[in-house]
CSV table of C-alpha atoms in Angstrom, one decimal:
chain,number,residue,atom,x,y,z
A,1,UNK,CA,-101.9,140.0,-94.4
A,2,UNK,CA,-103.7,142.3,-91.8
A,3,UNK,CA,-106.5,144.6,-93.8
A,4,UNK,CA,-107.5,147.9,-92.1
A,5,UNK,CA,-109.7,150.6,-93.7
A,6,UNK,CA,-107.8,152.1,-96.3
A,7,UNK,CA,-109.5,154.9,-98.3
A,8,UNK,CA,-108.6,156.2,-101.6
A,9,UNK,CA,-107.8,160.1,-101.4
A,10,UNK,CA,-110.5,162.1,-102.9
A,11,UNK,CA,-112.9,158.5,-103.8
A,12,UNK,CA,-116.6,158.4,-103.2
A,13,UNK,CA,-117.0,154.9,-102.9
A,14,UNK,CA,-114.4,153.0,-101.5
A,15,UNK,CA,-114.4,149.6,-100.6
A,16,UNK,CA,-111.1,147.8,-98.5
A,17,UNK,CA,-110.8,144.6,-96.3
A,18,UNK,CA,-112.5,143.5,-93.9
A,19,UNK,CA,-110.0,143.2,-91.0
A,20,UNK,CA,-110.2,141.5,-87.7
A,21,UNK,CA,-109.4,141.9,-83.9
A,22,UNK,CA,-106.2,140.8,-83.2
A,23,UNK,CA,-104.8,139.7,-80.0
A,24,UNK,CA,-101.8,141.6,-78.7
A,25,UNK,CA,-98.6,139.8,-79.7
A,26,UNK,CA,-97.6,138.4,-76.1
A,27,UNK,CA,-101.1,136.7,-75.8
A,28,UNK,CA,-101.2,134.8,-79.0
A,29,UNK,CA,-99.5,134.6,-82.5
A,30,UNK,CA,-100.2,136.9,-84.9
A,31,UNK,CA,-102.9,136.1,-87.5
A,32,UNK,CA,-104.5,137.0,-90.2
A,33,UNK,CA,-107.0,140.5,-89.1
A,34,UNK,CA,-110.7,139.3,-89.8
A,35,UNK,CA,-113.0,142.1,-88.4
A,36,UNK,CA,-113.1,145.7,-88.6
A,37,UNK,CA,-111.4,147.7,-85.9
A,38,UNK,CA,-112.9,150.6,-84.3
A,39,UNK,CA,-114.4,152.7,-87.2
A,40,UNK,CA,-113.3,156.0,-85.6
A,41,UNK,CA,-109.5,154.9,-85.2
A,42,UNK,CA,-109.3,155.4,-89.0
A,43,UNK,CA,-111.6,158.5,-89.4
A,44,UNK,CA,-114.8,156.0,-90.9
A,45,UNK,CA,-118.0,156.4,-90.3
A,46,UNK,CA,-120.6,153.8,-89.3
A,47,UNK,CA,-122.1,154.6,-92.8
A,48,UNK,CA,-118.6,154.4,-94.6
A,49,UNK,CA,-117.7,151.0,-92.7
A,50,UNK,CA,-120.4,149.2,-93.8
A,51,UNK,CA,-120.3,150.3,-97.7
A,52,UNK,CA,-117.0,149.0,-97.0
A,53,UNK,CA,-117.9,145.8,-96.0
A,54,UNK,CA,-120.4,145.4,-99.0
A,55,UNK,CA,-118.0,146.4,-101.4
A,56,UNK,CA,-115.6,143.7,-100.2
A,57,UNK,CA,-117.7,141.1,-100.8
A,58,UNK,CA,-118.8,142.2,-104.0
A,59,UNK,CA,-115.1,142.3,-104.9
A,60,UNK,CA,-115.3,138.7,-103.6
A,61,UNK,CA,-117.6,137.6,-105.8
A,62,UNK,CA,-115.8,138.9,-109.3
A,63,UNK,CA,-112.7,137.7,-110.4
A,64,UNK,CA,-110.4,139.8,-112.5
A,65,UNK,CA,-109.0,138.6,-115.5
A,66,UNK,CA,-105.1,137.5,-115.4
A,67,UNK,CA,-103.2,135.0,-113.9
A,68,UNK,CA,-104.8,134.3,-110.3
A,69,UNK,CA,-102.7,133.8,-107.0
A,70,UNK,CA,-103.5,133.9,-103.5
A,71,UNK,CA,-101.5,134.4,-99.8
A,72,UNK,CA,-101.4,133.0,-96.6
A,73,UNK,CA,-99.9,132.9,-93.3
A,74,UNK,CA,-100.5,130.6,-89.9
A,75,UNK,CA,-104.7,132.0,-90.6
A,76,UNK,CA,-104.6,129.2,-93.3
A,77,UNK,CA,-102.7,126.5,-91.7
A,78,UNK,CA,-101.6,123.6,-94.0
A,79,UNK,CA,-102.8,124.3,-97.3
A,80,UNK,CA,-103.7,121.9,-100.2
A,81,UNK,CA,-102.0,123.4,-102.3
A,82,UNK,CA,-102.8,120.7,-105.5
A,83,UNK,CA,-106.2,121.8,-104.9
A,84,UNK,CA,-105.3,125.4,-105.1
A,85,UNK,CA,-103.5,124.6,-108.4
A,86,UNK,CA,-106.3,122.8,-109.6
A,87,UNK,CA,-108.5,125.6,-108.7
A,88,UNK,CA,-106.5,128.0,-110.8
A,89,UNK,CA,-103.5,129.9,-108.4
A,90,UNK,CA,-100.3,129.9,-110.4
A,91,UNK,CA,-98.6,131.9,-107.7
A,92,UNK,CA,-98.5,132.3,-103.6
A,93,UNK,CA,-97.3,135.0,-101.0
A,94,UNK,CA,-96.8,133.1,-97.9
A,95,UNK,CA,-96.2,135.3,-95.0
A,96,UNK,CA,-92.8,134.3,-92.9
A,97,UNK,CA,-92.3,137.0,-90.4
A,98,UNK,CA,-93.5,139.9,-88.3
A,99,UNK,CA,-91.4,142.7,-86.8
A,100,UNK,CA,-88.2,140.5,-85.5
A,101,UNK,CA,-90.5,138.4,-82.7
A,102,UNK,CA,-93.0,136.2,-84.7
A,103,UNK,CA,-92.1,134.1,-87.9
A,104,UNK,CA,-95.4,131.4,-89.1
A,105,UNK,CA,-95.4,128.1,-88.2
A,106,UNK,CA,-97.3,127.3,-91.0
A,107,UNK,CA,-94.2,128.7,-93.1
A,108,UNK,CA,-92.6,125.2,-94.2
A,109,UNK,CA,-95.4,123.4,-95.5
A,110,UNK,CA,-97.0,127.0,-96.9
A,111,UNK,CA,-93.5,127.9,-98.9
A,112,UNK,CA,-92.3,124.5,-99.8
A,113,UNK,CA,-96.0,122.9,-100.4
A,114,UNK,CA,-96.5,125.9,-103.1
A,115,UNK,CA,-93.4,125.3,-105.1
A,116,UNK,CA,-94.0,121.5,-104.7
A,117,UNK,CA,-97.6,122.0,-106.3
A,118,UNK,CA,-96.2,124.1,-109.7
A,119,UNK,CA,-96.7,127.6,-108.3
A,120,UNK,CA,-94.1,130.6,-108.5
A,121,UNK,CA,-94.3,131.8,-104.8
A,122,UNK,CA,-92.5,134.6,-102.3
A,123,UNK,CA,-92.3,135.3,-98.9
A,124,UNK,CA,-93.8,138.4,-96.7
A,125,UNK,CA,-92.7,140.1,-94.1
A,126,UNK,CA,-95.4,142.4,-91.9
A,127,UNK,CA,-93.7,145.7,-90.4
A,128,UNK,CA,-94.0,146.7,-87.1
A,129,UNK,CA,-91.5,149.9,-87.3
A,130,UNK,CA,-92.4,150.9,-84.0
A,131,UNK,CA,-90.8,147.6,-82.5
A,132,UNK,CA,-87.4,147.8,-84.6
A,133,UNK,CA,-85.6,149.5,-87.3
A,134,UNK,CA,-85.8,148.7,-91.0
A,135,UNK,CA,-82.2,147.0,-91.3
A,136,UNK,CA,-83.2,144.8,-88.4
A,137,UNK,CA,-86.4,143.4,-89.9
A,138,UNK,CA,-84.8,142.9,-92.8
A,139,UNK,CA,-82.5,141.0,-91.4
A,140,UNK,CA,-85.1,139.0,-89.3
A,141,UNK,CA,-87.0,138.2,-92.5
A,142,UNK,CA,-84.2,137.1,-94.7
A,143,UNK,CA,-83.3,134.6,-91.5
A,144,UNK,CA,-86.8,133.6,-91.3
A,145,UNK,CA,-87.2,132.6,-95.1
A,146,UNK,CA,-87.5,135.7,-97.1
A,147,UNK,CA,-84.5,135.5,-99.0
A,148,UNK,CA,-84.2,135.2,-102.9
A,149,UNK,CA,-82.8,133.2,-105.5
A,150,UNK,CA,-82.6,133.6,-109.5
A,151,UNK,CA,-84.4,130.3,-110.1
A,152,UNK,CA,-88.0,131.7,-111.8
A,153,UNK,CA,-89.6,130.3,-109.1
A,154,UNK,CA,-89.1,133.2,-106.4
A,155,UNK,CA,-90.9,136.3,-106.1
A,156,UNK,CA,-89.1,138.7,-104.6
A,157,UNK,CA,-89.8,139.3,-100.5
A,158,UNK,CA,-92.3,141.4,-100.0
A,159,UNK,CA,-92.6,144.9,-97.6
A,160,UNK,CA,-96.3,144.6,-95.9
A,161,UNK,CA,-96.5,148.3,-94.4
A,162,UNK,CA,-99.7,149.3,-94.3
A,163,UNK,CA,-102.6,150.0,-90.4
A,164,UNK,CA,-101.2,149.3,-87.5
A,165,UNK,CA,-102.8,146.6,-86.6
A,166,UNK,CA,-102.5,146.7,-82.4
A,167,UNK,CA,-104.1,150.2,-81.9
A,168,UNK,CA,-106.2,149.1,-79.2
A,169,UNK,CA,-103.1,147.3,-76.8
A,170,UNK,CA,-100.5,150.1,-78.0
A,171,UNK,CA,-102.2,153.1,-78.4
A,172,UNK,CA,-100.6,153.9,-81.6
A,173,UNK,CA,-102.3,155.8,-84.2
A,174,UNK,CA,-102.4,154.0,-87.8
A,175,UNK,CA,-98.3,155.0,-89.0
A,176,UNK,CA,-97.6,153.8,-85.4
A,177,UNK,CA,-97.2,157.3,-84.0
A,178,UNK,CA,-93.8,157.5,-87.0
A,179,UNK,CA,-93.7,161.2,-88.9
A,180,UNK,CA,-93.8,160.7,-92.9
A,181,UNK,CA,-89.9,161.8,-92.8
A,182,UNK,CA,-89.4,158.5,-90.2
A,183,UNK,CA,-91.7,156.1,-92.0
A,184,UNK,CA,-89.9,156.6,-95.5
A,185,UNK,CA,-86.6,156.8,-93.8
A,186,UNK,CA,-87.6,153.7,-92.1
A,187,UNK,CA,-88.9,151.5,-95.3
A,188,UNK,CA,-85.3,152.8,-96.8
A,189,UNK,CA,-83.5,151.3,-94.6
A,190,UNK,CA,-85.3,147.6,-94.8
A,191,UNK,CA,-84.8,148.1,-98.4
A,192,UNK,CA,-81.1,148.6,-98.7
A,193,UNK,CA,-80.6,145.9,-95.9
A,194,UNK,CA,-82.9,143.4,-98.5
A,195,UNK,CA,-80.7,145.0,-101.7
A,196,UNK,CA,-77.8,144.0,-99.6
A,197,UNK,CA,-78.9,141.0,-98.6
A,198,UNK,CA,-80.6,139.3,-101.6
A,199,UNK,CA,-79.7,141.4,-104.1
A,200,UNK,CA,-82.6,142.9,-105.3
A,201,UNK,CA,-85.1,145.5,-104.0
A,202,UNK,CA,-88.2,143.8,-102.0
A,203,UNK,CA,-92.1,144.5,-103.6
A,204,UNK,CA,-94.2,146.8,-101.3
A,205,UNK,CA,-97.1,145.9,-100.4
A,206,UNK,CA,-99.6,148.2,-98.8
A,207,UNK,CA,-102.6,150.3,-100.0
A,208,UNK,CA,-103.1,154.1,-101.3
A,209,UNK,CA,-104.9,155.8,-98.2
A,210,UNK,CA,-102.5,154.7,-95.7
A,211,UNK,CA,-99.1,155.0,-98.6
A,212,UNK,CA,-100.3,159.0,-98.8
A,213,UNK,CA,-101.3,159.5,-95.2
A,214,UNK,CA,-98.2,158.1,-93.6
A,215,UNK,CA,-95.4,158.6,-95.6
A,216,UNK,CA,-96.5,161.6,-97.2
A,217,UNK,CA,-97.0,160.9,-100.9
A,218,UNK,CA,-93.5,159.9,-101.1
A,219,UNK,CA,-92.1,159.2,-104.5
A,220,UNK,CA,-89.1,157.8,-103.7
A,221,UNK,CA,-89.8,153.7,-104.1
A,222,UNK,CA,-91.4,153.5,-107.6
A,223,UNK,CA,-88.3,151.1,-108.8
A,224,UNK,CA,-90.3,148.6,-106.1
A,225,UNK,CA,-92.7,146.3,-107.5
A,226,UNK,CA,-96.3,147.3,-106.0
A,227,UNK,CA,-98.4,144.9,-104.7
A,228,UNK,CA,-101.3,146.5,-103.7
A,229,UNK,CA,-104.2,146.2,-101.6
A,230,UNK,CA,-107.5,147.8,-102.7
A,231,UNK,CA,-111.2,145.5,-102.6
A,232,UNK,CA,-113.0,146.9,-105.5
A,233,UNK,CA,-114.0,146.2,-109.1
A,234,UNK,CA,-111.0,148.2,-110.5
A,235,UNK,CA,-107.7,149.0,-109.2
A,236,UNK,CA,-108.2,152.8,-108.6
A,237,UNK,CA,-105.4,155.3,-108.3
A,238,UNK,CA,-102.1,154.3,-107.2
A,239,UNK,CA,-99.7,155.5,-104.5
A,240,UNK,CA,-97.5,158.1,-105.0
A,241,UNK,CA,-93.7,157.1,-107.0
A,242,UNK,CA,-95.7,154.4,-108.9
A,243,UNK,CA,-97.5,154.2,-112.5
A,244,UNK,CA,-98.2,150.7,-112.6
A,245,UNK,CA,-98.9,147.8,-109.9
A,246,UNK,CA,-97.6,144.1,-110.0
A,247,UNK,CA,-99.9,142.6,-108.2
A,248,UNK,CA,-103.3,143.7,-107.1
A,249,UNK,CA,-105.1,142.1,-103.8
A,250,UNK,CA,-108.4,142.6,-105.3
A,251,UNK,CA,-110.5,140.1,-102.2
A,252,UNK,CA,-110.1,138.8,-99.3
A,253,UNK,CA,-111.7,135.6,-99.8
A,254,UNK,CA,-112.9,134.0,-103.1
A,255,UNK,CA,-112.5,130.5,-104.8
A,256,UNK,CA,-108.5,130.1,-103.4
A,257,UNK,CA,-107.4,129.8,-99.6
A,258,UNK,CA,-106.4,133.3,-98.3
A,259,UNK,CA,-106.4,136.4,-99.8
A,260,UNK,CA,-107.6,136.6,-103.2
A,261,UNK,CA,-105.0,138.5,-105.6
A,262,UNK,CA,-104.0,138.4,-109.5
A,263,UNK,CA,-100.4,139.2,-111.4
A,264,UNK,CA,-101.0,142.3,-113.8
A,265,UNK,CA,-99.0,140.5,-116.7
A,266,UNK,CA,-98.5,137.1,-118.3
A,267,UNK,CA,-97.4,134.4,-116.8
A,268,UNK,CA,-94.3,134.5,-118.6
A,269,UNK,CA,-93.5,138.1,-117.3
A,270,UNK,CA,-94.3,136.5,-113.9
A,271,UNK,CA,-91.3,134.0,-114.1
A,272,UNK,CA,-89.2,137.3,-115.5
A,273,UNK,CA,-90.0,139.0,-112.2
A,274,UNK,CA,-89.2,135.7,-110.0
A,275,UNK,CA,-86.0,135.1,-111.9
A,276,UNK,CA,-85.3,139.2,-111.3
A,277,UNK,CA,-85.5,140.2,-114.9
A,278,UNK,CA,-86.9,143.9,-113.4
A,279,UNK,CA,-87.1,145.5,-110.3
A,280,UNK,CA,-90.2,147.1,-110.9
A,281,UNK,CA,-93.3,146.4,-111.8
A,282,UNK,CA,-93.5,143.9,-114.7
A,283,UNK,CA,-93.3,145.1,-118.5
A,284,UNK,CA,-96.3,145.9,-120.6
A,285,UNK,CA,-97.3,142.7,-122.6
A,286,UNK,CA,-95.5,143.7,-126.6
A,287,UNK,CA,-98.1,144.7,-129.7
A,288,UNK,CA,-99.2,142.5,-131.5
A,289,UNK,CA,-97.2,142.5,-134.3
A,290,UNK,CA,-98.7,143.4,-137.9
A,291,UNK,CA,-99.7,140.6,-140.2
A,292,UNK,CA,-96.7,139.1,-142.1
A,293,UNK,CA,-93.8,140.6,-139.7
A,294,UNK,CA,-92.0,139.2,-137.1
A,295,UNK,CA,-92.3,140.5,-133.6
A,296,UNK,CA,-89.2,141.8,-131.9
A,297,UNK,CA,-87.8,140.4,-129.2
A,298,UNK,CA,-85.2,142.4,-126.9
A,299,UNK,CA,-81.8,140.9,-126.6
A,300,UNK,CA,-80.0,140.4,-123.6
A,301,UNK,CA,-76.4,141.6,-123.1
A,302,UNK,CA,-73.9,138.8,-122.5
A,303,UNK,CA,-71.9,140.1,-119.0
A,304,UNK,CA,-68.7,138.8,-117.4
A,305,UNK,CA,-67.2,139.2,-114.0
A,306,UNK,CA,-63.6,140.3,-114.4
A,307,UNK,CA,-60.6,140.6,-112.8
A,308,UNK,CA,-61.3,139.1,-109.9
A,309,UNK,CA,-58.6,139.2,-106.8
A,310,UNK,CA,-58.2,138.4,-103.4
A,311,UNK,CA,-55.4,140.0,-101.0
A,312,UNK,CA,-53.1,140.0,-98.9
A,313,UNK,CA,-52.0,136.6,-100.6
A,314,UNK,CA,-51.2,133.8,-99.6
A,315,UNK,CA,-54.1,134.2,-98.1
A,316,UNK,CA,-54.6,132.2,-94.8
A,317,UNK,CA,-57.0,131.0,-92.2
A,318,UNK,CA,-58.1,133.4,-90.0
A,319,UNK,CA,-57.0,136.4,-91.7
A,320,UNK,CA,-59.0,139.4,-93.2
A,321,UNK,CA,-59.8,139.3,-96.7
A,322,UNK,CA,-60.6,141.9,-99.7
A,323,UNK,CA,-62.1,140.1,-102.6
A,324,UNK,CA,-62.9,143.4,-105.6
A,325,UNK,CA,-63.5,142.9,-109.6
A,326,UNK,CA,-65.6,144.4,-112.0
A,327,UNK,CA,-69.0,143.3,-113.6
A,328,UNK,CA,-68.7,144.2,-117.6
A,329,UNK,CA,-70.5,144.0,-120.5
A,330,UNK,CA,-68.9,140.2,-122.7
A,331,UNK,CA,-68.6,141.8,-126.0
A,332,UNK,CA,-68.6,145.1,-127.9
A,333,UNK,CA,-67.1,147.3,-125.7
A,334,UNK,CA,-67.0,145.4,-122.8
A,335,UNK,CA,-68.1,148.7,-120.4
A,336,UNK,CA,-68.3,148.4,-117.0
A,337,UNK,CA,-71.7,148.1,-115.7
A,338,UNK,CA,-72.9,150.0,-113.0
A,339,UNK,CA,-75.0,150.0,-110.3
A,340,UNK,CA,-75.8,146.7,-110.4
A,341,UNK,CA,-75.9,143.8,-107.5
A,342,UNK,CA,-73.0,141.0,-107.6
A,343,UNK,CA,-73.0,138.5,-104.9
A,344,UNK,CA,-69.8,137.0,-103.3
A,345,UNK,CA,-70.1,133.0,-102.0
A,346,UNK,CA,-67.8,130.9,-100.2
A,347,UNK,CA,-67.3,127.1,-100.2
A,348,UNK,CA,-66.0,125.3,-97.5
A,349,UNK,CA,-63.2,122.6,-98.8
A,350,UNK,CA,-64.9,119.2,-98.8
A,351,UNK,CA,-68.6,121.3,-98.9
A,352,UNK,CA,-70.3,121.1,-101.9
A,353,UNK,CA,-72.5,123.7,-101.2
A,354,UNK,CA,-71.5,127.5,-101.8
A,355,UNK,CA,-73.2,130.1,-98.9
A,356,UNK,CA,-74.1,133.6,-100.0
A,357,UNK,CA,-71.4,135.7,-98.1
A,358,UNK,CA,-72.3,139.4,-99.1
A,359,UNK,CA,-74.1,141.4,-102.0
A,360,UNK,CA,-72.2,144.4,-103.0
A,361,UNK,CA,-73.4,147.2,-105.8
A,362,UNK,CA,-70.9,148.3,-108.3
A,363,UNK,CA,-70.0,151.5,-108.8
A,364,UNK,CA,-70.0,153.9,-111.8
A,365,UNK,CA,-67.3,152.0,-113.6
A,366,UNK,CA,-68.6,148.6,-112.7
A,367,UNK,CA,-66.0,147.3,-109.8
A,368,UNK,CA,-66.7,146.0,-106.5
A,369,UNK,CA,-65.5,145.4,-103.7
A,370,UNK,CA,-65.9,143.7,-100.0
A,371,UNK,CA,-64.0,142.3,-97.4
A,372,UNK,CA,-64.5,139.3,-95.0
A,373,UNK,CA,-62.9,137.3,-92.6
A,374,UNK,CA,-61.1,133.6,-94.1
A,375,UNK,CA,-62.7,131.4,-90.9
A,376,UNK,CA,-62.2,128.4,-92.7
A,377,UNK,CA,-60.3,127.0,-95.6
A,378,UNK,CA,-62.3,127.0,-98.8
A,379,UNK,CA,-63.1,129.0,-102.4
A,380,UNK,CA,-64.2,132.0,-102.6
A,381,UNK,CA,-66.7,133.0,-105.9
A,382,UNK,CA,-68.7,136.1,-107.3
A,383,UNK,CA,-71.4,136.0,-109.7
A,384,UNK,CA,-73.5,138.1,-111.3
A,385,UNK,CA,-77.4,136.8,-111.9
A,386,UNK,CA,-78.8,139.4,-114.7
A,387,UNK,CA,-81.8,141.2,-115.3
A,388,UNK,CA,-84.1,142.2,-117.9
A,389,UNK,CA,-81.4,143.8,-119.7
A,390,UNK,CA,-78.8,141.4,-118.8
A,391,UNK,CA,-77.8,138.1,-118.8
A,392,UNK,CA,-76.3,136.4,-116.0
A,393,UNK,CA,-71.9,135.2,-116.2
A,394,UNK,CA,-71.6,132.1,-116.9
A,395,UNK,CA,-69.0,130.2,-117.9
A,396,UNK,CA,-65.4,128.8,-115.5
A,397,UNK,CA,-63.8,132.2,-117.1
A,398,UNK,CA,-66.2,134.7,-115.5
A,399,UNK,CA,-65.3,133.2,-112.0
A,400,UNK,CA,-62.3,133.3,-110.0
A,401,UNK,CA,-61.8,130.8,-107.0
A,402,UNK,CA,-59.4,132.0,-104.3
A,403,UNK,CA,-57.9,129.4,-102.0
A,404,UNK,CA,-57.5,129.8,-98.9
A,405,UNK,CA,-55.6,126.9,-97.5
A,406,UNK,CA,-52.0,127.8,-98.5
């Protein structure tokens, strides 16, 4: 990720990345930033700048305790990732996209060679919201690999809105010339288009100076996870909307390739935010439990898509579709359950494979509902994949096949 000067509001020592000069886009492929940019762009002085630069690589040079991890993009190149296991990352960011132009080279062997090595791992995407809107990148970085799966071994895609990073060829200042009103408005609209999407909300990543500056303190995006950026010996204050961080990007260099970051949970609780078990930040590790009692563990509600329909029937190639049920609670009262993401697939007859066709939220009751055009004859499914509170339908009863060959 690009790393700009990024103060802490009201700090007296603050210490960021040291960022470099990056070509503008049309002469070469975006990187990785590696030097400072002009001090005055952000406000810094000479003096500030370089207690900057000694304070990031005295955050280099101590490694906070939790479980390590580390990303990349095309700065790295191919990775040895068994080396990087060996050396103590249990999870990656690899960086797929950039506004709806650029997506890594490097992403294949980064993404894949990260899994392959034992590593939970997730996929970035870095804004340019001058270029595009939000629901556009969005849909750039799904397409370009930042999509997400329920398997425990995806991180949700990640946000990276932080300096603009082309200052010198665009003449930008550092929100890219946005108000705080556009720039939230903006990061709303990539994250419905994700929610949409994938299913879940996308982490943020970015840092508290530029978080307060450009979008104005906004509150509004605490349910993200927070991944943020801040080179110092301690994590400092947080941006606005959030109480806790997920992931802290404490260096930009260190023992592991990349940038040098570490999960603020167990590793267990990591795998519960891959496998989308919360949408926020991860939970606070339980008490110990007093001597001679056993510790509590939370219990999941069983869930159970319902009354699921397709119409007009028969239905038939060609035609347009409406496919609606309702996502419910499996026992007790069996409630609807709202607000919550259910995704629709559709299997080609003679495919084995079943393709993600929509994610819909369900309303106050629990139903749902979406409508989509029969191209081809196949099955049509919906599932529900749970969260911390939930687990995910399974079972042949909680889903309802519509054929559309007749």
């Amino acid at each position: 990720m690009r790393r700009l000067p990024g103060l802490l509001l009201g700090a007296a020592a603050v210490t960021v990345a040291a960022a470099a000069t990056i070509p503008a886009p049309a002469a070469a492929a975006p990187g990785r930033v590696s030097s400072p940019p002009a001090a005055a762009a952000a406000g810094v002085t000479a003096t500030t700048a370089a207690t900057m630069t000694a304070g990031a690589a005295a955050a280099a040079s101590s490694v906070p305790a939790g479980v390590q991890g580390m990303d990349v993009s095309s700065h790295q190149g191919n990775v040895s990732w068994s080396q990087a296991y060996r050396d103590g990352a249990r999870f990656a960011y690899v960086k797929a996209t950039e506004s709806v132009t650029y997506r890594n080279p490097y992403y294949a062997q980064q993404y894949q060679g990260s899994r392959q090595a034992g590593m939970v791992r997730g996929a970035y995407h870095f804004a340019l919201p001058h270029k595009s809107g939000g629901a556009a990148q969005a849909d750039y970085f799904v397409a370009g690999g930042g999509g997400w799966t329920a398997d425990g071994w995806t991180l949700p895609g990640v946000l990276d809105i932080e300096f603009n990073p082309y200052q010198s060829s665009n003449g930008l200042d550092i929100c890219y010339d946005l108000s705080p009103a556009a720039m939230v408005s903006w990061i709303r609209a990539f994250s419905d288009r994700y929610l949409a999407l994938t299913g879940r909300r996308p982490a943020i990543y970015t840092n508290t100076y530029w978080w307060q500056t450009c979008t104005g303190g906004s509150a509004a995006f605490g349910d993200h996870p927070l991944w943020l950026a801040r080179y110092s010996s301690a994590v400092g204050a947080l941006p606005a909307g959030w109480t806790r961080h997920a992931i802290w990007q404490y260096a930009d260099s260190g023992v592991l390739p990349g940038d040098q970051n570490v999960f603020n949970g167990t590793h267990e609780q990591l795998k519960l935010l891959a496998g989308g078990g919360t949408t926020a930040a991860p939970v606070q590790a339980p008490a110990k439990a007093p001597a001679g009692t056993a510790a509590k563990r939370p219990v999941r509600t069983a869930t159970r898509v319902t009354s699921v329909n397709a119409w007009p029937e028969p239905v038939r190639k060609g035609r347009t579709i409406t496919v609606s049920g309702t996502l419910r609670q499996a026992a007790g009262t069996r409630r609807g359950i709202a607000r919550e993401p259910v995704v629709i697939r559709f299997k080609a007859r003679g495919s084995r494979t079943w393709a993600t066709m929509g994610t819909v939220t369900t309303t106050s009751g629990g139903a749902f509902s979406r409508r989509f055009k029969a191209v081809r004859d196949g099955s049509w499914q919906v599932l529900y994949r749970g969260d911390s509170l939930r687990l995910a339908s399974s079972g042949g009863s909680d889903y309802v096949d519509v054929r559309t060959w007749w």
